[in-house]
mmCIF file of C-alpha atoms in Angstrom:
data_model
loop_
_atom_site.group_PDB
_atom_site.id
_atom_site.type_symbol
_atom_site.label_atom_id
_atom_site.label_comp_id
_atom_site.label_asym_id
_atom_site.label_seq_id
_atom_site.Cartn_x
_atom_site.Cartn_y
_atom_site.Cartn_z
ATOM 1 C CA ALA A 1 -6.636 12.077 -12.138
ATOM 2 C CA GLN A 2 -7.868 10.672 -8.849
ATOM 3 C CA THR A 3 -5.624 11.636 -5.705
ATOM 4 C CA VAL A 4 -5.384 11.154 -1.957
ATOM 5 C CA THR A 5 -4.280 14.056 0.076
ATOM 6 C CA GLN A 6 -2.284 13.386 3.544
ATOM 7 C CA SER A 7 -2.296 17.187 4.825
ATOM 8 C CA GLN A 8 -0.183 16.412 7.838
ATOM 9 C CA PRO A 9 3.340 15.188 6.358
ATOM 10 C CA GLU A 10 4.744 14.851 10.310
ATOM 11 C CA MET A 11 2.979 14.906 13.588
ATOM 12 C CA SER A 12 4.376 14.340 17.447
ATOM 13 C CA VAL A 13 2.358 13.753 20.503
ATOM 14 C CA GLN A 14 2.969 12.180 23.823
ATOM 15 C CA GLU A 15 2.480 8.551 24.851
ATOM 16 C CA ALA A 16 -1.305 8.090 25.834
ATOM 17 C CA GLU A 17 -2.330 11.150 23.884
ATOM 18 C CA THR A 18 -4.985 11.052 21.327
ATOM 19 C CA VAL A 19 -4.066 12.059 17.858
ATOM 20 C CA THR A 20 -6.033 12.115 14.492
ATOM 21 C CA LEU A 21 -4.482 11.835 11.382
ATOM 22 C CA SER A 22 -6.245 13.198 7.842
ATOM 23 C CA CYS A 23 -6.862 11.899 4.654
ATOM 24 C CA THR A 24 -9.014 13.195 1.662
ATOM 25 C CA TYR A 25 -9.681 11.331 -1.424
ATOM 26 C CA ASP A 26 -11.451 11.865 -4.762
ATOM 27 C CA THR A 27 -12.580 8.855 -6.346
ATOM 28 C CA SER A 28 -15.652 8.420 -8.109
ATOM 29 C CA GLU A 29 -16.556 4.957 -6.860
ATOM 30 C CA ASN A 30 -20.031 4.351 -5.171
ATOM 31 C CA ASN A 31 -19.058 1.244 -3.376
ATOM 32 C CA TYR A 32 -15.531 0.933 -2.406
ATOM 33 C CA TYR A 33 -13.387 0.665 0.643
ATOM 34 C CA LEU A 34 -11.222 2.974 2.020
ATOM 35 C CA PHE A 35 -7.874 1.853 4.179
ATOM 36 C CA TRP A 36 -5.244 2.912 6.606
ATOM 37 C CA TYR A 37 -1.740 1.068 6.821
ATOM 38 C CA LYS A 38 0.993 1.635 8.954
ATOM 39 C CA GLN A 39 4.702 1.202 8.190
ATOM 40 C CA PRO A 40 7.012 0.925 11.176
ATOM 41 C CA PRO A 41 10.522 1.588 10.728
ATOM 42 C CA SER A 42 10.732 -2.059 9.821
ATOM 43 C CA ARG A 43 9.672 -1.162 6.549
ATOM 44 C CA GLN A 44 6.827 -3.512 6.545
ATOM 45 C CA MET A 45 3.364 -2.335 5.421
ATOM 46 C CA ILE A 46 0.583 -3.308 8.096
ATOM 47 C CA LEU A 47 -2.896 -3.041 7.959
ATOM 48 C CA VAL A 48 -4.616 -0.933 10.628
ATOM 49 C CA ILE A 49 -8.074 -0.457 9.573
ATOM 50 C CA ARG A 50 -10.647 -0.506 6.525
ATOM 51 C CA GLN A 51 -14.222 1.320 6.190
ATOM 52 C CA GLU A 52 -16.729 0.194 3.929
ATOM 53 C CA ALA A 53 -17.917 3.344 2.207
ATOM 54 C CA TYR A 54 -21.511 2.329 2.024
ATOM 55 C CA LYS A 55 -21.427 1.561 5.810
ATOM 56 C CA GLN A 56 -22.626 4.641 8.034
ATOM 57 C CA GLN A 57 -21.372 3.403 11.192
ATOM 58 C CA ASN A 58 -17.110 4.304 11.525
ATOM 59 C CA ALA A 59 -14.647 1.504 11.928
ATOM 60 C CA THR A 60 -13.143 0.748 14.860
ATOM 61 C CA GLU A 61 -10.288 -1.449 15.923
ATOM 62 C CA ASN A 62 -9.393 -1.216 19.512
ATOM 63 C CA ARG A 63 -7.320 1.921 19.898
ATOM 64 C CA PHE A 64 -7.905 2.814 16.458
ATOM 65 C CA SER A 65 -10.853 4.589 14.690
ATOM 66 C CA VAL A 66 -11.816 6.476 11.547
ATOM 67 C CA ASN A 67 -14.190 9.463 11.443
ATOM 68 C CA PHE A 68 -15.544 8.803 7.848
ATOM 69 C CA GLN A 69 -17.308 11.552 5.810
ATOM 70 C CA LYS A 70 -18.711 10.160 3.000
ATOM 71 C CA ALA A 71 -19.843 13.686 1.112
ATOM 72 C CA ALA A 72 -16.778 15.263 2.024
ATOM 73 C CA LYS A 73 -14.607 12.628 1.008
ATOM 74 C CA SER A 74 -12.860 12.592 4.117
ATOM 75 C CA PHE A 75 -11.442 9.676 5.959
ATOM 76 C CA SER A 76 -9.169 10.536 9.058
ATOM 77 C CA LEU A 77 -7.704 7.987 11.611
ATOM 78 C CA LYS A 78 -8.110 8.364 15.555
ATOM 79 C CA ILE A 79 -5.385 6.810 17.676
ATOM 80 C CA SER A 80 -6.485 6.869 21.395
ATOM 81 C CA ASP A 81 -3.883 6.360 24.129
ATOM 82 C CA SER A 82 -1.108 6.348 21.733
ATOM 83 C CA GLN A 83 1.760 4.049 22.737
ATOM 84 C CA LEU A 84 5.450 4.289 21.341
ATOM 85 C CA GLY A 85 4.879 1.440 19.090
ATOM 86 C CA ASP A 86 2.633 3.707 17.349
ATOM 87 C CA THR A 87 5.654 5.386 15.709
ATOM 88 C CA ALA A 88 5.422 4.885 12.060
ATOM 89 C CA MET A 89 4.480 6.315 8.938
ATOM 90 C CA TYR A 90 0.582 6.127 7.974
ATOM 91 C CA PHE A 91 -0.801 5.838 4.893
ATOM 92 C CA CYS A 92 -4.337 6.182 3.710
ATOM 93 C CA ALA A 93 -5.655 4.618 -0.030
ATOM 94 C CA SER A 94 -8.515 4.941 -1.803
ATOM 95 C CA PRO A 95 -9.604 2.627 -4.925
ATOM 96 C CA PHE A 96 -10.106 3.720 -8.414
ATOM 97 C CA ASP A 97 -11.004 1.846 -11.591
ATOM 98 C CA MET A 98 -8.492 1.114 -14.075
ATOM 99 C CA ASP A 99 -10.014 -0.947 -17.126
ATOM 100 C CA SER A 100 -12.552 -2.506 -14.496
ATOM 101 C CA ASN A 101 -9.796 -3.755 -12.371
ATOM 102 C CA TYR A 102 -10.038 -1.847 -9.089
ATOM 103 C CA GLN A 103 -6.901 -0.269 -8.124
ATOM 104 C CA LEU A 104 -5.556 1.641 -5.005
ATOM 105 C CA ILE A 105 -4.466 5.219 -5.014
ATOM 106 C CA TRP A 106 -1.997 5.732 -1.922
ATOM 107 C CA GLY A 107 -1.658 9.194 0.019
ATOM 108 C CA ALA A 108 1.939 10.712 0.723
ATOM 109 C CA GLY A 109 1.961 9.492 4.173
ATOM 110 C CA THR A 110 2.088 11.054 7.721
ATOM 111 C CA LYS A 111 5.204 10.413 9.981
ATOM 112 C CA LEU A 112 3.708 9.720 13.021
ATOM 113 C CA ILE A 113 6.176 10.389 16.627
ATOM 114 C CA ILE A 114 5.058 9.131 19.658
ATOM 115 C CA LYS A 115 7.523 10.734 22.573
ATOM 116 C CA PRO A 116 7.400 8.925 25.681
ATOM 117 C CA ASN B 1 2.369 -19.727 6.675
ATOM 118 C CA ALA B 2 5.255 -17.742 5.528
ATOM 119 C CA GLY B 3 3.036 -15.171 3.922
ATOM 120 C CA VAL B 4 4.617 -12.878 1.181
ATOM 121 C CA THR B 5 8.474 -13.159 0.606
ATOM 122 C CA GLN B 6 10.420 -11.009 -1.376
ATOM 123 C CA THR B 7 14.263 -11.775 -2.731
ATOM 124 C CA PRO B 8 16.574 -10.063 -2.566
ATOM 125 C CA LYS B 9 16.366 -7.620 0.244
ATOM 126 C CA PHE B 10 18.781 -5.089 -0.848
ATOM 127 C CA GLN B 11 20.294 -4.914 -4.625
ATOM 128 C CA VAL B 12 22.794 -2.298 -5.943
ATOM 129 C CA LEU B 13 23.070 -2.162 -9.931
ATOM 130 C CA LYS B 14 25.002 -0.535 -12.305
ATOM 131 C CA THR B 15 23.382 1.703 -14.914
ATOM 132 C CA GLY B 16 22.058 -0.772 -17.648
ATOM 133 C CA GLN B 17 21.939 -3.889 -16.106
ATOM 134 C CA SER B 18 19.053 -6.396 -15.870
ATOM 135 C CA MET B 19 17.619 -7.965 -12.963
ATOM 136 C CA THR B 20 14.604 -10.091 -11.659
ATOM 137 C CA LEU B 21 12.917 -9.384 -8.025
ATOM 138 C CA GLN B 22 11.225 -12.570 -6.806
ATOM 139 C CA CYS B 23 8.222 -12.503 -5.010
ATOM 140 C CA ALA B 24 6.290 -15.446 -3.950
ATOM 141 C CA GLN B 25 2.711 -16.001 -2.154
ATOM 142 C CA ASP B 26 1.611 -19.302 0.017
ATOM 143 C CA MET B 27 -1.870 -18.060 0.796
ATOM 144 C CA ASN B 28 -3.468 -19.140 -2.629
ATOM 145 C CA HIS B 29 -4.186 -15.296 -3.431
ATOM 146 C CA GLU B 30 -5.192 -14.540 -6.890
ATOM 147 C CA TYR B 31 -4.371 -10.679 -6.723
ATOM 148 C CA MET B 32 -0.728 -9.621 -6.821
ATOM 149 C CA SER B 33 0.694 -6.409 -7.275
ATOM 150 C CA TRP B 34 3.976 -4.612 -7.355
ATOM 151 C CA TYR B 35 4.293 -1.280 -6.110
ATOM 152 C CA ARG B 36 7.264 1.177 -5.941
ATOM 153 C CA GLN B 37 7.577 3.465 -2.853
ATOM 154 C CA ASP B 38 9.977 6.937 -3.488
ATOM 155 C CA PRO B 39 10.827 9.658 -0.444
ATOM 156 C CA GLY B 40 7.664 11.781 0.060
ATOM 157 C CA MET B 41 5.249 9.572 -2.402
ATOM 158 C CA GLY B 42 2.751 7.223 -1.647
ATOM 159 C CA LEU B 43 2.997 3.654 -3.027
ATOM 160 C CA ARG B 44 2.614 3.810 -7.019
ATOM 161 C CA LEU B 45 1.490 0.500 -8.545
ATOM 162 C CA ILE B 46 4.032 -0.697 -11.449
ATOM 163 C CA HIS B 47 2.261 -3.888 -12.788
ATOM 164 C CA TYR B 48 -0.608 -6.253 -11.155
ATOM 165 C CA SER B 49 -2.374 -9.343 -11.748
ATOM 166 C CA VAL B 50 -5.708 -10.764 -11.228
ATOM 167 C CA GLY B 51 -4.460 -14.373 -11.705
ATOM 168 C CA ALA B 52 -2.132 -16.927 -13.096
ATOM 169 C CA GLY B 53 -1.778 -15.821 -16.864
ATOM 170 C CA ILE B 54 -3.684 -12.480 -16.490
ATOM 171 C CA THR B 55 -1.298 -9.329 -15.701
ATOM 172 C CA ASP B 56 -1.966 -5.947 -16.501
ATOM 173 C CA GLN B 57 0.239 -2.183 -16.201
ATOM 174 C CA GLY B 58 -0.263 0.052 -13.329
ATOM 175 C CA GLU B 59 0.622 3.740 -13.057
ATOM 176 C CA VAL B 60 4.111 3.478 -13.563
ATOM 177 C CA PRO B 61 5.099 0.331 -15.762
ATOM 178 C CA ASN B 62 7.884 1.699 -17.654
ATOM 179 C CA GLY B 63 10.920 0.110 -17.759
ATOM 180 C CA TYR B 64 9.609 -3.065 -16.187
ATOM 181 C CA ASN B 65 8.249 -6.661 -17.138
ATOM 182 C CA VAL B 66 6.031 -8.992 -15.088
ATOM 183 C CA SER B 67 4.776 -12.622 -15.809
ATOM 184 C CA ARG B 68 2.566 -14.685 -14.020
ATOM 185 C CA SER B 69 2.937 -18.392 -14.588
ATOM 186 C CA THR B 70 1.677 -19.976 -11.533
ATOM 187 C CA THR B 71 -0.333 -18.612 -8.498
ATOM 188 C CA GLU B 72 2.389 -18.274 -5.732
ATOM 189 C CA ASP B 73 4.992 -16.741 -8.172
ATOM 190 C CA PHE B 74 5.090 -13.297 -9.408
ATOM 191 C CA PRO B 75 8.303 -11.974 -10.575
ATOM 192 C CA LEU B 76 9.341 -8.149 -11.663
ATOM 193 C CA ARG B 77 11.880 -7.596 -14.175
ATOM 194 C CA LEU B 78 13.919 -4.403 -14.628
ATOM 195 C CA LEU B 79 14.949 -4.647 -18.408
ATOM 196 C CA SER B 80 18.127 -1.893 -18.399
ATOM 197 C CA ALA B 81 18.489 -0.217 -14.945
ATOM 198 C CA ALA B 82 18.166 3.404 -14.482
ATOM 199 C CA PRO B 83 18.539 5.926 -11.614
ATOM 200 C CA SER B 84 15.378 6.857 -11.705
ATOM 201 C CA GLN B 85 14.527 3.390 -10.470
ATOM 202 C CA THR B 86 16.567 3.676 -7.372
ATOM 203 C CA SER B 87 13.418 2.915 -5.136
ATOM 204 C CA VAL B 88 11.922 0.477 -2.582
ATOM 205 C CA TYR B 89 9.752 -2.140 -4.232
ATOM 206 C CA PHE B 90 6.911 -4.242 -2.512
ATOM 207 C CA CYS B 91 5.077 -6.799 -3.849
ATOM 208 C CA ALA B 92 1.841 -7.242 -2.537
ATOM 209 C CA SER B 93 -0.976 -10.101 -2.565
ATOM 210 C CA SER B 94 -5.087 -9.865 -1.994
ATOM 211 C CA TYR B 95 -7.699 -12.823 -1.576
ATOM 212 C CA GLN B 96 -10.561 -10.182 -2.189
ATOM 213 C CA GLY B 97 -9.376 -8.322 -5.025
ATOM 214 C CA LEU B 98 -8.008 -4.430 -4.654
ATOM 215 C CA ARG B 99 -11.618 -3.316 -3.948
ATOM 216 C CA GLY B 100 -12.062 -4.277 -0.798
ATOM 217 C CA GLY B 101 -9.382 -6.970 0.312
ATOM 218 C CA GLU B 102 -6.775 -6.510 2.825
ATOM 219 C CA GLN B 103 -3.247 -6.543 0.996
ATOM 220 C CA TYR B 104 -0.264 -8.540 2.397
ATOM 221 C CA PHE B 105 2.975 -6.705 1.581
ATOM 222 C CA GLY B 106 6.239 -8.537 1.674
ATOM 223 C CA PRO B 107 9.351 -6.896 3.139
ATOM 224 C CA GLY B 108 10.644 -4.927 0.095
ATOM 225 C CA THR B 109 13.447 -4.741 -1.807
ATOM 226 C CA ARG B 110 15.796 -1.264 -1.494
ATOM 227 C CA LEU B 111 16.961 -1.325 -4.966
ATOM 228 C CA THR B 112 19.875 1.375 -5.713
ATOM 229 C CA VAL B 113 20.885 1.847 -9.297
ATOM 230 C CA THR B 114 24.397 4.015 -9.723
#
């Protein structure tokens, strides 16, 4: 079965520090997107960033960037200048082909706590 | 736009009861999905739809039914609630399909089955 692994159940950093959340996946797809979603205490799921697998350039969105290593099937999220509002659960997701309808497999999540 | 709406936000059921979780979106998205979220686990796909009249099973479909009579609505029915169905349920929609498109999520329904 295809899986997505987030090896850090919980992380804690001081405000303004940089933190990296790891994610590995094992999709057999060739052309796909990878996603990081954030779930704050409000429970709302919010897209943080996505990476197109056929692009070599790592995606960036303001303070958020990814380190995408396609051969290693690794997709880590770096948060620079962390803010209190970044406190949340972070989930990465990878696609798989379910009878030609692509679906997402989700990691178990990393709980990120930003301390003042 | 209201985005994706879900009702109710909270629900308590007794074992054996049935109910319908409502989901609606006003973005004209073709793709809609239902997930459940359990502690220590990622989201797991229950059912999904790629358009009105078309639904299919996800990873954990047992005990749940769906239908998609309109583009906007995608209700999830629990046929005979069991304690194992205690979870948080999310509905999501997407305009590009799940291969590349951002999924827009509803606020979730916390369901407890006693």
